[in-house]
Coordinates of C-alpha atoms and ligand atoms in Angstrom, one line a residue:
X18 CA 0.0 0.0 0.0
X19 CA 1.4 3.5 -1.0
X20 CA 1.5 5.9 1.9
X21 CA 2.8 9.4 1.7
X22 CA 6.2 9.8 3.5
X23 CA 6.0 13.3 3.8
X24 CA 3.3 15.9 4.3
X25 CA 2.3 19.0 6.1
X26 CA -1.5 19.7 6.7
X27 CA -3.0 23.0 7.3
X28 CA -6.4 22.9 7.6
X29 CA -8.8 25.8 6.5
X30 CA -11.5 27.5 9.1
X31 CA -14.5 27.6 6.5
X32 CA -17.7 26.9 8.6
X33 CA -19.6 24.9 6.2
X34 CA -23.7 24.5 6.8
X35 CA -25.2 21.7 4.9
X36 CA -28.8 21.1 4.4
X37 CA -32.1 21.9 2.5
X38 CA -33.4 25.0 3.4
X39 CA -30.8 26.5 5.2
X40 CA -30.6 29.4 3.1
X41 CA -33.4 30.5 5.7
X42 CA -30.5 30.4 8.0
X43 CA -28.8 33.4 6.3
X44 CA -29.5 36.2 8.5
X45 CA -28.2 34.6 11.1
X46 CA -25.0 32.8 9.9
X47 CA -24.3 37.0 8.3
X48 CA -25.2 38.5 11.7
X49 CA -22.2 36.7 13.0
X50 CA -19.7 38.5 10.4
X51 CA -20.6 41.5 9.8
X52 CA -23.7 44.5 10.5
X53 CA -24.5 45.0 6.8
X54 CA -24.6 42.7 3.9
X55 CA -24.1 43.3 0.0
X56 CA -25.6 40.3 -2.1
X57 CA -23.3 39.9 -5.0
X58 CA -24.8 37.5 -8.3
X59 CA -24.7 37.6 -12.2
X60 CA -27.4 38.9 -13.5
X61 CA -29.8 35.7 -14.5
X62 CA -29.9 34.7 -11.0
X63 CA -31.1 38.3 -10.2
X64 CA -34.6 36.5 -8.2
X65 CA -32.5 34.6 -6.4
X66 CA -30.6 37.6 -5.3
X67 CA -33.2 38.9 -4.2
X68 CA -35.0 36.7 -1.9
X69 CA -31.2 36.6 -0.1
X70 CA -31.9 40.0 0.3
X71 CA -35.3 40.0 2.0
X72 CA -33.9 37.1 3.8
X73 CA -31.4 39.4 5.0
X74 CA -33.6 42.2 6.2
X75 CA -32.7 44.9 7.7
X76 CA -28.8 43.6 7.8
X77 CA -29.4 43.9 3.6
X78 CA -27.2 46.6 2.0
X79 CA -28.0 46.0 -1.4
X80 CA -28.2 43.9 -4.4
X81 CA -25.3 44.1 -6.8
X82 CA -25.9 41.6 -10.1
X83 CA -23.4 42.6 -12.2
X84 CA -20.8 39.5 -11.8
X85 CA -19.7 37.6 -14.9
X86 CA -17.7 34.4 -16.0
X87 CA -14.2 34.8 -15.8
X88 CA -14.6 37.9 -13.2
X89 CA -13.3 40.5 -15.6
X90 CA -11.5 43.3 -14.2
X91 CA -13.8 45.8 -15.1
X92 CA -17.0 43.9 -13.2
X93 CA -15.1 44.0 -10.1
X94 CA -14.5 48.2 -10.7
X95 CA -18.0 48.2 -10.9
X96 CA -19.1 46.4 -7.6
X97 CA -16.5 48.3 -6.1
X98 CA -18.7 51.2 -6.6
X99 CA -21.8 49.6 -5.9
X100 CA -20.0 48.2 -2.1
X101 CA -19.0 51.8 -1.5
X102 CA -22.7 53.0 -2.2
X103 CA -24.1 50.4 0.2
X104 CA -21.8 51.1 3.2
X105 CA -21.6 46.8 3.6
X106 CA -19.2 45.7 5.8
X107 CA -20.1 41.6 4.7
X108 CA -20.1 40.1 1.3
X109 CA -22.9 37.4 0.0
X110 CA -22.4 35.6 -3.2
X111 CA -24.9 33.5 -4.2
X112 CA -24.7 31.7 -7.4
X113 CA -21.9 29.8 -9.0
X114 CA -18.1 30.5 -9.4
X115 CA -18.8 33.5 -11.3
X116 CA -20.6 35.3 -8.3
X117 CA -18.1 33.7 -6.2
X118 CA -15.2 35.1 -8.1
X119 CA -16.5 38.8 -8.0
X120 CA -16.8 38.6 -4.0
X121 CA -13.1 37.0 -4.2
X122 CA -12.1 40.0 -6.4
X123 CA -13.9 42.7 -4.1
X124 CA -12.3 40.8 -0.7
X125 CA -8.7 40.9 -2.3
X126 CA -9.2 45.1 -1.8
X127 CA -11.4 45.7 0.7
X128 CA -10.4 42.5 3.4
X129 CA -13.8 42.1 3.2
X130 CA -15.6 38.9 5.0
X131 CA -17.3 36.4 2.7
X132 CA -20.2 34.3 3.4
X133 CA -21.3 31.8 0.4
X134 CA -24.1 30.6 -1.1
X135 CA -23.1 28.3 -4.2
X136 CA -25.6 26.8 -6.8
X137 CA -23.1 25.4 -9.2
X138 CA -20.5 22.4 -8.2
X139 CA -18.1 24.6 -9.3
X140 CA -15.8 24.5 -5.4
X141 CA -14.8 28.2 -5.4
X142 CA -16.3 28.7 -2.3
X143 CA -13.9 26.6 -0.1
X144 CA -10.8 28.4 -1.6
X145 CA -8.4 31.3 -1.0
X146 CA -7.9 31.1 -4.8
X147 CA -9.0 34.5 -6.6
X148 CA -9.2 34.9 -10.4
X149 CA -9.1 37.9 -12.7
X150 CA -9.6 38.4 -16.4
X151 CA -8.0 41.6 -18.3
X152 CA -6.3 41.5 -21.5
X153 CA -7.0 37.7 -22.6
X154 CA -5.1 36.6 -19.9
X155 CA -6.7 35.4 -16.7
X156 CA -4.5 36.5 -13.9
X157 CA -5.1 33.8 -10.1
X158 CA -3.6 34.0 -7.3
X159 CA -3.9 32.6 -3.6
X160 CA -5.0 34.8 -0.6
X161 CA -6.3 33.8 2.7
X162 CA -8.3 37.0 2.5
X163 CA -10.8 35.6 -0.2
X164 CA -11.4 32.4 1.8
X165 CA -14.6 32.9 2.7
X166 CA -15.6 32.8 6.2
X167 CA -18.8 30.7 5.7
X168 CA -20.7 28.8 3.3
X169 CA -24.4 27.8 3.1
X170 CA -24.6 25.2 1.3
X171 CA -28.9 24.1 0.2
X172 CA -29.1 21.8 -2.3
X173 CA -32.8 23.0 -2.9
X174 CA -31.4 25.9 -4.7
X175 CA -29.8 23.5 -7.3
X176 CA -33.4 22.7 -8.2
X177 CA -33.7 25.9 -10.5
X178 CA -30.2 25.0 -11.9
X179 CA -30.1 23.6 -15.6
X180 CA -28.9 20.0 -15.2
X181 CA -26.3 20.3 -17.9
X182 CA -24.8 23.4 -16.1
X183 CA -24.7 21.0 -13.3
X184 CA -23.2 18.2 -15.3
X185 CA -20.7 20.3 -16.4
X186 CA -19.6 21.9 -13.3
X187 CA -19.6 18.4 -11.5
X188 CA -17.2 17.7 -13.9
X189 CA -15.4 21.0 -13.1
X190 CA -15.3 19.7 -9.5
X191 CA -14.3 16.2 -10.3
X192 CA -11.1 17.9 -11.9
X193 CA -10.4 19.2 -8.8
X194 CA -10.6 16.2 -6.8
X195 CA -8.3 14.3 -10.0
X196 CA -5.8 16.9 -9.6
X197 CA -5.7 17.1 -6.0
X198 CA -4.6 13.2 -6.0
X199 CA -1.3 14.3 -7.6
X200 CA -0.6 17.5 -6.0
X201 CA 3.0 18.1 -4.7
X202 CA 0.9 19.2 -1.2
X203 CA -1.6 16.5 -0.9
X204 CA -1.8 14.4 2.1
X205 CA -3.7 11.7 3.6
X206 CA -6.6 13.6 4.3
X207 CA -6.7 15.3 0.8
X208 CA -6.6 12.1 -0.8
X209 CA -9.5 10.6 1.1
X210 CA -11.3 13.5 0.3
X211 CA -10.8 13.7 -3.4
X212 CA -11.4 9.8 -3.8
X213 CA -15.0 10.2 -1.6
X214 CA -15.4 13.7 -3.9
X215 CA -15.3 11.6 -7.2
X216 CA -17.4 8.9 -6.3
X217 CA -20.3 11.2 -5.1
X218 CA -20.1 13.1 -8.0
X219 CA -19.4 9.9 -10.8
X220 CA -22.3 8.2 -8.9
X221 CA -24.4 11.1 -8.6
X222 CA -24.2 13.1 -12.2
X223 CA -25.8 10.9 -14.2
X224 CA -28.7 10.6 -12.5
X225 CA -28.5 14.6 -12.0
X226 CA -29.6 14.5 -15.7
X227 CA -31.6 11.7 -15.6
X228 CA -34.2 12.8 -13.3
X229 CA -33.7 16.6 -13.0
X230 CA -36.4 17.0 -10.1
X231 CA -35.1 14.6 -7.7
X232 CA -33.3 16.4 -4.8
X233 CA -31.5 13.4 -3.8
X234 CA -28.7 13.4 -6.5
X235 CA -28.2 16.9 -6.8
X236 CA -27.5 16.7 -2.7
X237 CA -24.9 13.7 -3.6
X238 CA -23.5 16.1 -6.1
X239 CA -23.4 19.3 -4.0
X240 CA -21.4 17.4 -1.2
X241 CA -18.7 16.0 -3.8
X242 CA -18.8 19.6 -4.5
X243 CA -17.8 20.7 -1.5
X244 CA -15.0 17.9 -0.8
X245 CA -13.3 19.0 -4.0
X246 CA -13.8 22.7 -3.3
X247 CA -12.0 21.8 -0.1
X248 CA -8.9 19.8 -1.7
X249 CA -9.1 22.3 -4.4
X250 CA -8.5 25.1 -1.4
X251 CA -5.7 23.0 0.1
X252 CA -3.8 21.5 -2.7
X253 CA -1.9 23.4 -6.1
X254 CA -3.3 22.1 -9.5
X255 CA -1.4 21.0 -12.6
X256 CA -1.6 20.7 -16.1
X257 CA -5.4 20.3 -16.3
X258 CA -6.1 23.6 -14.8
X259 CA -3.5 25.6 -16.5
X260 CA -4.8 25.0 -19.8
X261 CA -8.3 25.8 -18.4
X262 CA -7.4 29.3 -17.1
X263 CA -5.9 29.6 -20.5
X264 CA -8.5 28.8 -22.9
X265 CA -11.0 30.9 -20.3
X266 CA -8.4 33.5 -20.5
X267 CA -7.8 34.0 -23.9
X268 CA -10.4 32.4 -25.5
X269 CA -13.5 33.1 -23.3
X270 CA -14.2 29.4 -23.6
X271 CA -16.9 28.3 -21.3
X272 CA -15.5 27.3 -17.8
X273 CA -17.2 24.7 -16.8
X274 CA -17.2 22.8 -19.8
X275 CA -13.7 23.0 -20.9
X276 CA -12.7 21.5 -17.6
X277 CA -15.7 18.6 -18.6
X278 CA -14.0 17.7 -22.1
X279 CA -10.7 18.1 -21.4
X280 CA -10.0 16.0 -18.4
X281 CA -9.6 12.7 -20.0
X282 CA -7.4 13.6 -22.4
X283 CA -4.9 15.3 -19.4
X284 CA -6.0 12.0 -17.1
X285 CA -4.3 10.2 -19.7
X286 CA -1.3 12.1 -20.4
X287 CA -0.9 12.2 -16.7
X288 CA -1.6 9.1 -15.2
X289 CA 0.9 6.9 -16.6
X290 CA 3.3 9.0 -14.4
X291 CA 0.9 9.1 -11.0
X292 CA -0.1 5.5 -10.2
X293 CA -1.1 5.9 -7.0
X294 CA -3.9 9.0 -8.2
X295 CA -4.6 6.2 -11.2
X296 CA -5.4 3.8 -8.2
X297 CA -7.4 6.0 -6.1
X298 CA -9.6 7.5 -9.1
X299 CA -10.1 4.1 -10.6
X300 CA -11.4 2.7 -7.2
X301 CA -14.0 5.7 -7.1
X302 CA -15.0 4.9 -10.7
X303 CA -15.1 1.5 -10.3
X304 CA -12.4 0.7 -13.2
X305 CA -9.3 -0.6 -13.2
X306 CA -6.5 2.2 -13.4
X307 CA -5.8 2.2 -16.4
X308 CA -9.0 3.1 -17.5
X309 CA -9.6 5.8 -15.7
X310 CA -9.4 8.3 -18.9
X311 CA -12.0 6.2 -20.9
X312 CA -14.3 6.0 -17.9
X313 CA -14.3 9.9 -17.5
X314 CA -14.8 10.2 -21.4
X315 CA -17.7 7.9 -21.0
X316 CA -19.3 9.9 -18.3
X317 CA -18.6 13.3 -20.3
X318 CA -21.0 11.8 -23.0
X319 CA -23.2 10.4 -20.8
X320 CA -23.7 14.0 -19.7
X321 CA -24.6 15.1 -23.0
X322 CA -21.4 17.9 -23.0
X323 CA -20.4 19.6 -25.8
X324 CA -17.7 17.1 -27.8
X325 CA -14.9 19.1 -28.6
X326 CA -12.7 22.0 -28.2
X327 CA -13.7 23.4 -31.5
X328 CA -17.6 23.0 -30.4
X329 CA -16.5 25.0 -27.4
X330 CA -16.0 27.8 -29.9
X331 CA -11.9 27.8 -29.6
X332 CA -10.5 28.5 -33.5
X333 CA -8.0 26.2 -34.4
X334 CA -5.2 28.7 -34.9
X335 CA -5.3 29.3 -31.3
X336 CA -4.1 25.4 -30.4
X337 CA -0.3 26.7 -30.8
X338 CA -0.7 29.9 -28.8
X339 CA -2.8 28.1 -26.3
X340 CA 0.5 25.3 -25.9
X341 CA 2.4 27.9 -25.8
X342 CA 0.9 29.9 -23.0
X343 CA 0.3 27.0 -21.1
X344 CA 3.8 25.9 -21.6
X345 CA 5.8 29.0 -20.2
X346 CA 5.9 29.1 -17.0
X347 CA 6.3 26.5 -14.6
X348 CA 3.7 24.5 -12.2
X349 CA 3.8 21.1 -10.9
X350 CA 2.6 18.3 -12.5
X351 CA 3.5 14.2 -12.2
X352 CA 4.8 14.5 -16.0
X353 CA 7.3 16.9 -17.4
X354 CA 5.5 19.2 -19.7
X355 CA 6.5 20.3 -23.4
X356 CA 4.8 22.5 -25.8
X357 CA 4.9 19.8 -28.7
X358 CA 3.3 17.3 -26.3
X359 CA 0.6 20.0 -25.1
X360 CA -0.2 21.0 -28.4
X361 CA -0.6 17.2 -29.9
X362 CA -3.3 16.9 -26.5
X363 CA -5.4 20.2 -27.3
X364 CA -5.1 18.7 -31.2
X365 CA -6.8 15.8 -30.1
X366 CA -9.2 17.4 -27.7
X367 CA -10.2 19.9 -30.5
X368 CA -11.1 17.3 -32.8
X369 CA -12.9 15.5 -29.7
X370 CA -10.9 12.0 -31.0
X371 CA -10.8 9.2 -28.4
Ligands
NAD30 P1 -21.1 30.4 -13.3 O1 -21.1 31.0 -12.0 O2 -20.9 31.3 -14.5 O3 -22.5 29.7 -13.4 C1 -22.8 28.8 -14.5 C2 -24.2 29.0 -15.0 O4 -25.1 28.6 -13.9 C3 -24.6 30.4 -15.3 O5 -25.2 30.5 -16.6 C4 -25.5 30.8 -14.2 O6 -26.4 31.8 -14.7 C5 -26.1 29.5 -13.8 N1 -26.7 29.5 -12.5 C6 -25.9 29.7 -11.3 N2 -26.8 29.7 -10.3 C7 -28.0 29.4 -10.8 C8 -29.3 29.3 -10.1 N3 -29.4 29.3 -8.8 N4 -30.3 29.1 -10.9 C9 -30.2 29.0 -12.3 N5 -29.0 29.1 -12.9 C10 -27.9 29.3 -12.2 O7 -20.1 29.2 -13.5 P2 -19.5 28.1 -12.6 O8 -19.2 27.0 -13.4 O9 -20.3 28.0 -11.4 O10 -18.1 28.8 -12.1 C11 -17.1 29.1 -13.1 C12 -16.3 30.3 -12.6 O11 -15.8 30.0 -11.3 C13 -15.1 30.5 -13.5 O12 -14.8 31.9 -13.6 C14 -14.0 29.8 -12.7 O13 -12.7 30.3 -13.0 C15 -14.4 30.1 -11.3 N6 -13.9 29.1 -10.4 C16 -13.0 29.5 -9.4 C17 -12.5 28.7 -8.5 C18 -11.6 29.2 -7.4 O14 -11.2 28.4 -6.5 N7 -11.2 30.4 -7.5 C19 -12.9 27.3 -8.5 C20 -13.8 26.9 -9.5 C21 -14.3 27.8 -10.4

C-alpha cells in the first residue's frame, strides 16, 4: 500500500452549513460576520438575489448583479462602486463561481468577510484562490483573505439549476478532486477526500440528468462539490487547470465545460506518471486504473457535453498559442511538460478523437 512519506496539513477554518433549506438560516450565519450585507450574483440569478436579500432584512445593503464568468477586471471596478454605495461591511455571493469570483475580487481590496451561497458544483467557495480576467489573460492568485468565512450550502437551490450546467460543473469539480490526488501538497486527508469527492459526483451526475427534479442526487453532487472545493483550497493544481485558465483566458471558452472535455485527455497524459492517483480515481470509478481516462470520457457523453474544443468555440489557430501559453511558465505536475506534447493533446481534444 502506498502511503505518503511526507506531508504538512493546514487545515482551512471555513464553517460549512449543509442542508435543504438552510438558506433561511442566512441572517443569522451574516449576523455573525458582519452588520450589513451586499448580495453579490450575475445577473440571471437576479430573483435569487433577491430573496437573499429579504432574507437578510434589515442587515441587507443592497443587491449588486453585475458579476460575470471569468470575473473581468472591469466587473469588479463596478461592484466596487456599488460596495462603497451600500456602506456593507459583509459580502454574500450566491450563485456559482462567477458570483463567487466577483466577492473574491472585491475581498482581495477591501479585506472584506465572505459568506457563500453556491448553486453550481463549481468549489470556489472553499478556496483562498482569486481569479481575474484583463487582456486575454486570466490572472489567479492565492489569498487567505478571499477564503470565505462561511458557506451555506442548500441543495434546494440546485433545483432551479439547468442539469447540464450541473453536469458540467460536477465535472469542473471532479477535476479538482483528480488533480488534488497528484498534488505536490496532498496528504492523507486530501486524498481521502478527493477519492470520496469523485465517487459522489461519478455516482451522482448521471442521475442529476436523468431525473432533474429529484433532490437526492443533486445533494450527492453538492457534497462532492464541496469535498473537491476543499482539496481544491488545500492542494496546487497542474496541467489540467493551467490549460483551463488559458483557454478561459484567452479564449472566453466556457469554464465549466472546458474542464468537462478536457480532463480525459490530461488523465491520460498524466496518469501513466501518478499510479497511486490512477489507483485511487479508478477505485472511485469502479475501473481498473488504467481506465480511468475512458471511464471519464464515458461519463462526459453520458452528460450530453459539448464534444470538442472546436464546439467550445476555440478557432483552431489558437491550439499553438494556447501550448504555448500554457507551456511558459512553470507548475507542478506528475509529468514533465512540453509544448509539442501540449499541443498534440489540445489537437486531439479539438477534434474531440478518443
Ligand atoms: P457560473 O457562476 O458562471 O454559473 C454557470 C451558470 O449557472 C450560469 O449560466 C449561471 O447563470 C447559472 N446559475 C448559477 N446559479 C443558478 C441558479 N441558482 N439558478 C439557475 N441558474 C444558475 O459558472 P461556474 O461553473 O459555477 O463557475 C465558473 C467560474 O468560477 C469561473 O470563472 C472559474 O474560473 C471560477 N472558479 C473559481 C474557483 C476558485 O477556486 N477560485 C474554483 C472553481 C471555479
Amino acid at each position: 500500500m502506498a502511503i505518503r512519506p511526507h506531508f504538512a496539513v493546514t487545515p482551512q477554518p471555513t464553517r460549512v452549513l449543509f442542508g435543504s433549506g438552510s438558506l433561511e438560516r442566512l441572517a443569522v450565519e451574516a449576523s455573525t460576520l458582519g452588520q450589513r450585507a451586499l448580495v453579490l450574483t450575475t445577473p440571471g440569478q437576479h430573483d435569487l438575489g433577491r430573496r437573499a436579500l429579504a432574507l437578510l432584512g434589515p442587515s441587507g445593503a443592497g443587491l449588486h448583479a453585475g458579476a460575470r464568468i471569468h470575473v473581468p477586471q472591469a466587473t469588479i471596478d463596478e461592484a466596487s462602486i456599488a460596495l462603497a454605495a451600500s456602506g456593507a461591511d459583509l459580502l454574500i455571493p450566491v450563485g456559482g463561481g462567477s458570483a463567487i469570483g466577483l466577492a473574491k475580487g472585491l475581498a482581495l481590496r477591501t479585506g472584506l468577510p465572505i459568506l457563500a451561497v453556491p448553486t453550481t458544483y463549481a468549489g470556489s467557495e472553499m478556496t483562498p484562490v482569486w481569479g481575474v480576467s484583463e487582456g486575454g489573460r486570466k490572472a489567479t492568485g492565492r489569498d487567505i483573505r478571499v477564503l470565505p468565512r462561511a458557506v451555506i450550502y442548500d441543495p434546494v437551490l440546485t433545483l432551479a439549476v439547468p442539469t447540464r450546467v450541473l453536469a458540467a460543473s460536477g465535472m469542473n469539480a471532479m477535476a479538482h478532486a483528480a488533480e488534488a490526488l497528484y498534488a505536490t501538497d496532498a496528504n492523507p486527508v486530501t486524498d481521502l477526500l478527493a477519492e470520496e469527492a469523485v465517487r459522489l459526483l461519478a455516482d451522482s451526475l448521471p442521475a442529476v440528468v436523468d431525473a432533474p427534479d429529484a433532490p437526492d442526487p443533486r445533494a450527492a453532487g453538492l457534497q462532492g462539490a464541496w469535498l473537491a472545493g476543499t482539496v481544491l483550497g488545500q492542494c496546487h493544481m497542474g496541467l489540467h487547470h493551467k490549460l483551463c485558465h488559458v483557454l478561459g483566458g484567452g479564449w472566453d471558452l466556457p469554464h465549466a465545460e472546458s474542464h468537462a472535455l478536457l480532463l480525459p485527455y490530461v488523465l491520460a497524459f498524466n496518469l501513466p506518471a501518478a499510479s497511486a492517483a490512477a489507483e485511487r480515481l479508478g477505485r472511485a470509478l469502479a475501473v481498473p486504473p488504467e481506465e480511468v481516462p475512458w471511464s471519464l470520457r464515458a461519463l462526459h457523453r453520458r452528460l450530453d457535453l459539448p464534444a470538442s474544443l472546436a464546439a467550445l468555440g476555440l478557432p483552431r489557430d489558437g491550439l499553438d498559442r494556447a501550448a504555448e501559453l500554457a507551456t511558459t511558465t512553470a507548475y507542478p505536475n506528475p509529468r514533465a511538460v512540453t509544448r509539442a506534447e501540449v499541443l498534440a493533446l489540445l489537437e486531439r481534444a479539438w477534434h474531440g478523437s478518443d
